[in-house]
Amino acid sequence: LHFDIRQLFARAHELYGNRQWKLAPQEALDKLLDFFAGRVRNYWQNRGEDSLLVDAALGAGVADVCQCGARLAALAQFSKEAGYAEAVQTFKRVANIVRKQGAAEQLASAWQAALLQEDAEKALAATLDDLLPRLDSLWEAGDHTAALKTLLEVRPVVDAFFDGVMVMCDDAALRANRLAMLNALGTADLKCGKGHRPLHENAPIWPQSLTDMSCSAKNPSSHEGTIPALQAKISEEYRG
């Protein structure tokens, strides 16, 4: 069953009517979603899932719990693939550059073909032209396993880009263009699982067992205490 848990919480908030709340509705909703994500995280960790992979799956979004679970399952499988460790290092480098430069300036997500000079950056641009639409299609279809495998496919081209291109060059236009390509690639990586936390520094997907709980409710006893805990949290944090 796929639904947006954030919309469910927002509707529940509306049903309280015109009450006085300690927090603005949007802030209350954000806090409740954070609390919910923490409970999901605890559940998966108690089922023996790798904490870094759990954080990666949750970091890419928890509003659709079933999709989050599918990401976790795909990441768990991906982490056993040959070339995983190398992909981690490559995309961690991408993430670090994007994060550092993004804090200092606004990064574009589209690059200009006319500014591509080196063979390695032209190859990366051509790869991204093919990769990004495919990733979007896989993301929309919920095929997280195939999406993650594209990261292995593109890694050699990204490595060659770093080997043959000076990203932080003196020419501002060239630098911005190269950062735009890395930003587009980093955004695609985040969709697959935020940081795989091996991918990003401190890096933060979930297994079928959780999908069974979330989507099929095969183990109702696993839900014990969840609703009362949420109710208590609402009363404690949000009602005046």
PDB file of C-alpha atoms in Angstrom:
ATOM      1  CA  LEU A   1       0.000   0.000   0.000  1.00  0.00           C
ATOM      2  CA  HIS A   2       1.536   3.289  -1.136  1.00  0.00           C
ATOM      3  CA  PHE A   3       0.433   6.546   0.440  1.00  0.00           C
ATOM      4  CA  ASP A   4       2.029   9.755   1.646  1.00  0.00           C
ATOM      5  CA  ILE A   5       2.372   9.588   5.426  1.00  0.00           C
ATOM      6  CA  ARG A   6       2.912  13.353   5.536  1.00  0.00           C
ATOM      7  CA  GLN A   7      -0.515  13.926   3.967  1.00  0.00           C
ATOM      8  CA  LEU A   8      -2.028  11.524   6.499  1.00  0.00           C
ATOM      9  CA  PHE A   9      -0.482  13.458   9.391  1.00  0.00           C
ATOM     10  CA  ALA A  10      -1.618  16.770   7.899  1.00  0.00           C
ATOM     11  CA  ARG A  11      -5.190  15.499   7.622  1.00  0.00           C
ATOM     12  CA  ALA A  12      -5.103  14.221  11.188  1.00  0.00           C
ATOM     13  CA  HIS A  13      -3.913  17.660  12.301  1.00  0.00           C
ATOM     14  CA  GLU A  14      -6.816  19.323  10.476  1.00  0.00           C
ATOM     15  CA  LEU A  15      -9.331  17.068  12.235  1.00  0.00           C
ATOM     16  CA  TYR A  16      -8.426  18.636  15.569  1.00  0.00           C
ATOM     17  CA  GLY A  17     -10.236  21.744  14.341  1.00  0.00           C
ATOM     18  CA  ASN A  18      -9.550  25.270  15.540  1.00  0.00           C
ATOM     19  CA  ARG A  19      -7.343  24.515  18.528  1.00  0.00           C
ATOM     20  CA  GLN A  20      -4.502  26.553  19.911  1.00  0.00           C
ATOM     21  CA  TRP A  21      -1.180  24.861  19.199  1.00  0.00           C
ATOM     22  CA  LYS A  22       2.279  25.578  20.540  1.00  0.00           C
ATOM     23  CA  LEU A  23       3.788  25.262  17.062  1.00  0.00           C
ATOM     24  CA  ALA A  24       2.815  26.475  13.615  1.00  0.00           C
ATOM     25  CA  PRO A  25       1.154  23.686  11.582  1.00  0.00           C
ATOM     26  CA  GLN A  26       4.106  23.290   9.205  1.00  0.00           C
ATOM     27  CA  GLU A  27       6.631  23.115  12.040  1.00  0.00           C
ATOM     28  CA  ALA A  28       4.471  20.625  13.919  1.00  0.00           C
ATOM     29  CA  LEU A  29       4.185  18.473  10.813  1.00  0.00           C
ATOM     30  CA  ASP A  30       7.952  18.530  10.286  1.00  0.00           C
ATOM     31  CA  LYS A  31       8.572  17.468  13.891  1.00  0.00           C
ATOM     32  CA  LEU A  32       6.004  14.696  13.685  1.00  0.00           C
ATOM     33  CA  LEU A  33       7.545  13.367  10.482  1.00  0.00           C
ATOM     34  CA  ASP A  34      10.986  13.425  12.143  1.00  0.00           C
ATOM     35  CA  PHE A  35       9.563  11.502  15.090  1.00  0.00           C
ATOM     36  CA  PHE A  36       7.953   8.968  12.748  1.00  0.00           C
ATOM     37  CA  ALA A  37      11.228   8.541  10.828  1.00  0.00           C
ATOM     38  CA  GLY A  38      12.974   7.854  14.137  1.00  0.00           C
ATOM     39  CA  ARG A  39      10.483   5.093  14.984  1.00  0.00           C
ATOM     40  CA  VAL A  40      10.935   3.525  11.525  1.00  0.00           C
ATOM     41  CA  ARG A  41      14.695   3.737  11.951  1.00  0.00           C
ATOM     42  CA  ASN A  42      14.479   1.996  15.331  1.00  0.00           C
ATOM     43  CA  TYR A  43      12.292  -0.740  13.889  1.00  0.00           C
ATOM     44  CA  TRP A  44      14.735  -1.537  11.103  1.00  0.00           C
ATOM     45  CA  GLN A  45      17.746  -1.433  13.353  1.00  0.00           C
ATOM     46  CA  ASN A  46      16.035  -3.811  15.778  1.00  0.00           C
ATOM     47  CA  ARG A  47      15.483  -6.162  12.840  1.00  0.00           C
ATOM     48  CA  GLY A  48      19.248  -6.212  12.332  1.00  0.00           C
ATOM     49  CA  GLU A  49      19.529  -3.860   9.355  1.00  0.00           C
ATOM     50  CA  ASP A  50      22.763  -1.969   8.809  1.00  0.00           C
ATOM     51  CA  SER A  51      22.433   1.477  10.393  1.00  0.00           C
ATOM     52  CA  LEU A  52      24.231   3.252   7.559  1.00  0.00           C
ATOM     53  CA  LEU A  53      21.956   1.743   4.931  1.00  0.00           C
ATOM     54  CA  VAL A  54      18.879   2.542   7.022  1.00  0.00           C
ATOM     55  CA  ASP A  55      19.949   6.167   7.292  1.00  0.00           C
ATOM     56  CA  ALA A  56      20.593   6.292   3.551  1.00  0.00           C
ATOM     57  CA  ALA A  57      17.094   5.021   2.774  1.00  0.00           C
ATOM     58  CA  LEU A  58      15.458   7.384   5.250  1.00  0.00           C
ATOM     59  CA  GLY A  59      17.569  10.313   4.075  1.00  0.00           C
ATOM     60  CA  ALA A  60      16.082  10.060   0.590  1.00  0.00           C
ATOM     61  CA  GLY A  61      12.586  10.419   2.075  1.00  0.00           C
ATOM     62  CA  VAL A  62      10.293   8.573   4.465  1.00  0.00           C
ATOM     63  CA  ALA A  63       6.884   9.931   3.407  1.00  0.00           C
ATOM     64  CA  ASP A  64       6.226   6.792   1.324  1.00  0.00           C
ATOM     65  CA  VAL A  65       7.306   4.029   3.682  1.00  0.00           C
ATOM     66  CA  CYS A  66       6.991   1.292   1.084  1.00  0.00           C
ATOM     67  CA  GLN A  67       9.297   3.123  -1.324  1.00  0.00           C
ATOM     68  CA  CYS A  68      11.715   3.747   1.508  1.00  0.00           C
ATOM     69  CA  GLY A  69      11.709   0.023   2.241  1.00  0.00           C
ATOM     70  CA  ALA A  70      12.342  -0.799  -1.394  1.00  0.00           C
ATOM     71  CA  ARG A  71      15.337   1.530  -1.377  1.00  0.00           C
ATOM     72  CA  LEU A  72      16.719  -0.184   1.692  1.00  0.00           C
ATOM     73  CA  ALA A  73      16.374  -3.619   0.120  1.00  0.00           C
ATOM     74  CA  ALA A  74      18.070  -2.411  -3.057  1.00  0.00           C
ATOM     75  CA  LEU A  75      20.886  -0.734  -1.137  1.00  0.00           C
ATOM     76  CA  ALA A  76      21.479  -3.844   0.927  1.00  0.00           C
ATOM     77  CA  GLN A  77      21.853  -5.820  -2.292  1.00  0.00           C
ATOM     78  CA  PHE A  78      23.946  -3.108  -3.930  1.00  0.00           C
ATOM     79  CA  SER A  79      26.372  -3.071  -1.000  1.00  0.00           C
ATOM     80  CA  LYS A  80      27.317  -6.677  -1.874  1.00  0.00           C
ATOM     81  CA  GLU A  81      28.067  -5.935  -5.531  1.00  0.00           C
ATOM     82  CA  ALA A  82      31.591  -6.011  -6.905  1.00  0.00           C
ATOM     83  CA  GLY A  83      32.724  -2.443  -7.327  1.00  0.00           C
ATOM     84  CA  TYR A  84      30.547  -1.106  -4.506  1.00  0.00           C
ATOM     85  CA  ALA A  85      33.463   0.194  -2.440  1.00  0.00           C
ATOM     86  CA  GLU A  86      34.936   1.979  -5.454  1.00  0.00           C
ATOM     87  CA  ALA A  87      31.553   3.523  -6.303  1.00  0.00           C
ATOM     88  CA  VAL A  88      31.293   4.712  -2.702  1.00  0.00           C
ATOM     89  CA  GLN A  89      34.575   6.585  -2.945  1.00  0.00           C
ATOM     90  CA  THR A  90      33.769   8.135  -6.334  1.00  0.00           C
ATOM     91  CA  PHE A  91      30.333   9.416  -5.370  1.00  0.00           C
ATOM     92  CA  LYS A  92      31.515  10.498  -1.960  1.00  0.00           C
ATOM     93  CA  ARG A  93      33.958  12.751  -3.795  1.00  0.00           C
ATOM     94  CA  VAL A  94      31.105  14.123  -5.928  1.00  0.00           C
ATOM     95  CA  ALA A  95      28.983  14.721  -2.828  1.00  0.00           C
ATOM     96  CA  ASN A  96      31.766  16.463  -0.933  1.00  0.00           C
ATOM     97  CA  ILE A  97      32.476  18.887  -3.786  1.00  0.00           C
ATOM     98  CA  VAL A  98      28.792  19.657  -4.303  1.00  0.00           C
ATOM     99  CA  ARG A  99      28.206  20.153  -0.586  1.00  0.00           C
ATOM    100  CA  LYS A 100      31.237  22.387  -0.113  1.00  0.00           C
ATOM    101  CA  GLN A 101      30.667  24.548  -3.175  1.00  0.00           C
ATOM    102  CA  GLY A 102      26.911  24.580  -2.701  1.00  0.00           C
ATOM    103  CA  ALA A 103      27.426  26.186   0.684  1.00  0.00           C
ATOM    104  CA  ALA A 104      29.405  28.989  -0.930  1.00  0.00           C
ATOM    105  CA  GLU A 105      27.418  29.607  -4.114  1.00  0.00           C
ATOM    106  CA  GLN A 106      24.262  28.670  -5.985  1.00  0.00           C
ATOM    107  CA  LEU A 107      25.011  25.637  -8.157  1.00  0.00           C
ATOM    108  CA  ALA A 108      23.250  25.162 -11.482  1.00  0.00           C
ATOM    109  CA  SER A 109      21.866  21.754 -12.425  1.00  0.00           C
ATOM    110  CA  ALA A 110      22.218  22.243 -16.180  1.00  0.00           C
ATOM    111  CA  TRP A 111      25.459  22.708 -18.062  1.00  0.00           C
ATOM    112  CA  GLN A 112      26.291  24.367 -21.363  1.00  0.00           C
ATOM    113  CA  ALA A 113      27.657  22.102 -24.079  1.00  0.00           C
ATOM    114  CA  ALA A 114      29.507  25.036 -25.654  1.00  0.00           C
ATOM    115  CA  LEU A 115      31.690  25.323 -22.527  1.00  0.00           C
ATOM    116  CA  LEU A 116      32.869  21.713 -22.571  1.00  0.00           C
ATOM    117  CA  GLN A 117      36.575  21.652 -23.471  1.00  0.00           C
ATOM    118  CA  GLU A 118      38.287  18.496 -22.237  1.00  0.00           C
ATOM    119  CA  ASP A 119      37.508  15.062 -23.671  1.00  0.00           C
ATOM    120  CA  ALA A 120      36.757  13.720 -20.193  1.00  0.00           C
ATOM    121  CA  GLU A 121      34.133  16.373 -19.443  1.00  0.00           C
ATOM    122  CA  LYS A 122      32.546  15.885 -22.861  1.00  0.00           C
ATOM    123  CA  ALA A 123      32.335  12.148 -22.111  1.00  0.00           C
ATOM    124  CA  LEU A 124      30.733  12.838 -18.724  1.00  0.00           C
ATOM    125  CA  ALA A 125      28.197  15.208 -20.273  1.00  0.00           C
ATOM    126  CA  ALA A 126      27.273  12.607 -22.906  1.00  0.00           C
ATOM    127  CA  THR A 127      26.933   9.954 -20.197  1.00  0.00           C
ATOM    128  CA  LEU A 128      24.707  12.203 -18.079  1.00  0.00           C
ATOM    129  CA  ASP A 129      22.525  13.033 -21.095  1.00  0.00           C
ATOM    130  CA  ASP A 130      21.780   9.311 -21.337  1.00  0.00           C
ATOM    131  CA  LEU A 131      21.866   8.479 -17.631  1.00  0.00           C
ATOM    132  CA  LEU A 132      19.673  11.128 -16.032  1.00  0.00           C
ATOM    133  CA  PRO A 133      16.473  10.433 -18.044  1.00  0.00           C
ATOM    134  CA  ARG A 134      16.946   6.694 -17.429  1.00  0.00           C
ATOM    135  CA  LEU A 135      17.378   7.305 -13.718  1.00  0.00           C
ATOM    136  CA  ASP A 136      14.226   9.417 -13.600  1.00  0.00           C
ATOM    137  CA  SER A 137      12.277   6.623 -15.323  1.00  0.00           C
ATOM    138  CA  LEU A 138      13.659   3.994 -12.953  1.00  0.00           C
ATOM    139  CA  TRP A 139      12.927   6.218  -9.968  1.00  0.00           C
ATOM    140  CA  GLU A 140       9.316   6.758 -11.065  1.00  0.00           C
ATOM    141  CA  ALA A 141       8.920   3.011 -11.632  1.00  0.00           C
ATOM    142  CA  GLY A 142      10.336   2.266  -8.167  1.00  0.00           C
ATOM    143  CA  ASP A 143      13.103   0.097  -9.656  1.00  0.00           C
ATOM    144  CA  HIS A 144      15.753   1.053  -7.103  1.00  0.00           C
ATOM    145  CA  THR A 145      17.952  -1.959  -7.841  1.00  0.00           C
ATOM    146  CA  ALA A 146      18.362  -0.987 -11.491  1.00  0.00           C
ATOM    147  CA  ALA A 147      18.846   2.666 -10.531  1.00  0.00           C
ATOM    148  CA  LEU A 148      21.708   1.807  -8.198  1.00  0.00           C
ATOM    149  CA  LYS A 149      23.377  -0.357 -10.827  1.00  0.00           C
ATOM    150  CA  THR A 150      23.601   2.668 -13.101  1.00  0.00           C
ATOM    151  CA  LEU A 151      25.976   4.181 -10.547  1.00  0.00           C
ATOM    152  CA  LEU A 152      28.388   1.318 -11.189  1.00  0.00           C
ATOM    153  CA  GLU A 153      27.981   1.909 -14.898  1.00  0.00           C
ATOM    154  CA  VAL A 154      28.825   5.607 -14.727  1.00  0.00           C
ATOM    155  CA  ARG A 155      31.643   5.399 -12.185  1.00  0.00           C
ATOM    156  CA  PRO A 156      34.540   4.902 -14.679  1.00  0.00           C
ATOM    157  CA  VAL A 157      33.439   8.004 -16.603  1.00  0.00           C
ATOM    158  CA  VAL A 158      33.288  10.048 -13.384  1.00  0.00           C
ATOM    159  CA  ASP A 159      36.731   8.785 -12.335  1.00  0.00           C
ATOM    160  CA  ALA A 160      38.139   9.760 -15.738  1.00  0.00           C
ATOM    161  CA  PHE A 161      36.566  13.202 -15.330  1.00  0.00           C
ATOM    162  CA  PHE A 162      38.327  13.729 -12.006  1.00  0.00           C
ATOM    163  CA  ASP A 163      41.599  12.450 -13.447  1.00  0.00           C
ATOM    164  CA  GLY A 164      41.508  14.614 -16.575  1.00  0.00           C
ATOM    165  CA  VAL A 165      39.655  17.788 -15.606  1.00  0.00           C
ATOM    166  CA  MET A 166      40.424  20.557 -13.143  1.00  0.00           C
ATOM    167  CA  VAL A 167      37.002  21.217 -11.638  1.00  0.00           C
ATOM    168  CA  MET A 168      38.016  24.216  -9.531  1.00  0.00           C
ATOM    169  CA  CYS A 169      39.798  26.062 -12.350  1.00  0.00           C
ATOM    170  CA  ASP A 170      40.367  29.810 -12.453  1.00  0.00           C
ATOM    171  CA  ASP A 171      37.862  30.427 -15.258  1.00  0.00           C
ATOM    172  CA  ALA A 172      34.564  31.090 -13.437  1.00  0.00           C
ATOM    173  CA  ALA A 173      32.362  30.019 -16.364  1.00  0.00           C
ATOM    174  CA  LEU A 174      34.190  26.714 -16.857  1.00  0.00           C
ATOM    175  CA  ARG A 175      34.203  26.051 -13.118  1.00  0.00           C
ATOM    176  CA  ALA A 176      30.448  26.696 -12.824  1.00  0.00           C
ATOM    177  CA  ASN A 177      29.777  24.453 -15.819  1.00  0.00           C
ATOM    178  CA  ARG A 178      31.771  21.574 -14.348  1.00  0.00           C
ATOM    179  CA  LEU A 179      30.121  22.000 -10.967  1.00  0.00           C
ATOM    180  CA  ALA A 180      26.724  21.926 -12.685  1.00  0.00           C
ATOM    181  CA  MET A 181      27.473  18.446 -14.043  1.00  0.00           C
ATOM    182  CA  LEU A 182      28.556  17.217 -10.632  1.00  0.00           C
ATOM    183  CA  ASN A 183      25.484  18.795  -9.047  1.00  0.00           C
ATOM    184  CA  ALA A 184      23.190  16.980 -11.506  1.00  0.00           C
ATOM    185  CA  LEU A 185      24.987  13.711 -10.773  1.00  0.00           C
ATOM    186  CA  GLY A 186      24.849  14.292  -7.022  1.00  0.00           C
ATOM    187  CA  THR A 187      21.102  14.979  -7.171  1.00  0.00           C
ATOM    188  CA  ALA A 188      20.592  11.688  -9.007  1.00  0.00           C
ATOM    189  CA  ASP A 189      22.640   9.895  -6.355  1.00  0.00           C
ATOM    190  CA  LEU A 190      20.467  11.357  -3.581  1.00  0.00           C
ATOM    191  CA  LYS A 191      17.358   9.877  -5.198  1.00  0.00           C
ATOM    192  CA  CYS A 192      18.896   6.423  -4.999  1.00  0.00           C
ATOM    193  CA  GLY A 193      19.572   6.761  -1.273  1.00  0.00           C
ATOM    194  CA  LYS A 194      20.852   9.787   0.515  1.00  0.00           C
ATOM    195  CA  GLY A 195      24.548   9.323   0.681  1.00  0.00           C
ATOM    196  CA  HIS A 196      24.304   5.523   0.948  1.00  0.00           C
ATOM    197  CA  ARG A 197      25.913   6.900   3.928  1.00  0.00           C
ATOM    198  CA  PRO A 198      28.938   5.207   2.728  1.00  0.00           C
ATOM    199  CA  LEU A 199      28.696   7.582  -0.185  1.00  0.00           C
ATOM    200  CA  HIS A 200      28.514  10.808   1.687  1.00  0.00           C
ATOM    201  CA  GLU A 201      30.714  11.644   4.558  1.00  0.00           C
ATOM    202  CA  ASN A 202      29.177  10.295   7.766  1.00  0.00           C
ATOM    203  CA  ALA A 203      27.119   8.637   5.294  1.00  0.00           C
ATOM    204  CA  PRO A 204      23.900   7.485   6.268  1.00  0.00           C
ATOM    205  CA  ILE A 205      17.416   1.444   1.962  1.00  0.00           C
ATOM    206  CA  TRP A 206      15.494  -1.408   4.203  1.00  0.00           C
ATOM    207  CA  PRO A 207      14.761  -5.174   3.718  1.00  0.00           C
ATOM    208  CA  GLN A 208      11.801  -7.202   2.635  1.00  0.00           C
ATOM    209  CA  SER A 209      11.003  -7.989   6.246  1.00  0.00           C
ATOM    210  CA  LEU A 210      10.111  -4.341   6.810  1.00  0.00           C
ATOM    211  CA  THR A 211       8.207  -4.190   3.552  1.00  0.00           C
ATOM    212  CA  ASP A 212       6.145  -7.072   4.902  1.00  0.00           C
ATOM    213  CA  MET A 213       5.375  -5.074   8.029  1.00  0.00           C
ATOM    214  CA  SER A 214       4.682  -1.756   6.293  1.00  0.00           C
ATOM    215  CA  CYS A 215       2.952  -2.838   3.128  1.00  0.00           C
ATOM    216  CA  SER A 216       1.283  -6.134   3.920  1.00  0.00           C
ATOM    217  CA  ALA A 217       0.849  -5.895   7.702  1.00  0.00           C
ATOM    218  CA  LYS A 218       1.798  -9.555   8.012  1.00  0.00           C
ATOM    219  CA  ASN A 219       3.077  -9.003  11.505  1.00  0.00           C
ATOM    220  CA  PRO A 220       0.506  -6.831  13.334  1.00  0.00           C
ATOM    221  CA  SER A 221       2.217  -7.377  16.680  1.00  0.00           C
ATOM    222  CA  SER A 222       5.145  -5.339  15.374  1.00  0.00           C
ATOM    223  CA  HIS A 223       2.898  -2.274  15.476  1.00  0.00           C
ATOM    224  CA  GLU A 224       2.256  -2.504  19.205  1.00  0.00           C
ATOM    225  CA  GLY A 225       2.746   0.829  20.880  1.00  0.00           C
ATOM    226  CA  THR A 226       3.233   2.790  17.646  1.00  0.00           C
ATOM    227  CA  ILE A 227      -0.122   4.604  17.566  1.00  0.00           C
ATOM    228  CA  PRO A 228      -0.203   5.336  21.323  1.00  0.00           C
ATOM    229  CA  ALA A 229       3.329   6.667  21.064  1.00  0.00           C
ATOM    230  CA  LEU A 230       2.353   8.962  18.220  1.00  0.00           C
ATOM    231  CA  GLN A 231      -0.697  10.154  20.135  1.00  0.00           C
ATOM    232  CA  ALA A 232       1.403  10.885  23.192  1.00  0.00           C
ATOM    233  CA  LYS A 233       3.922  12.756  21.085  1.00  0.00           C
ATOM    234  CA  ILE A 234       1.180  14.887  19.547  1.00  0.00           C
ATOM    235  CA  SER A 235      -0.196  15.767  22.964  1.00  0.00           C
ATOM    236  CA  GLU A 236       3.211  16.502  24.423  1.00  0.00           C
ATOM    237  CA  GLU A 237       4.677  18.564  21.617  1.00  0.00           C
ATOM    238  CA  TYR A 238       1.873  20.229  19.732  1.00  0.00           C
ATOM    239  CA  ARG A 239      -1.133  20.947  21.915  1.00  0.00           C
ATOM    240  CA  GLY A 240      -1.256  23.939  24.142  1.00  0.00           C
TER     241      GLY A 240
END
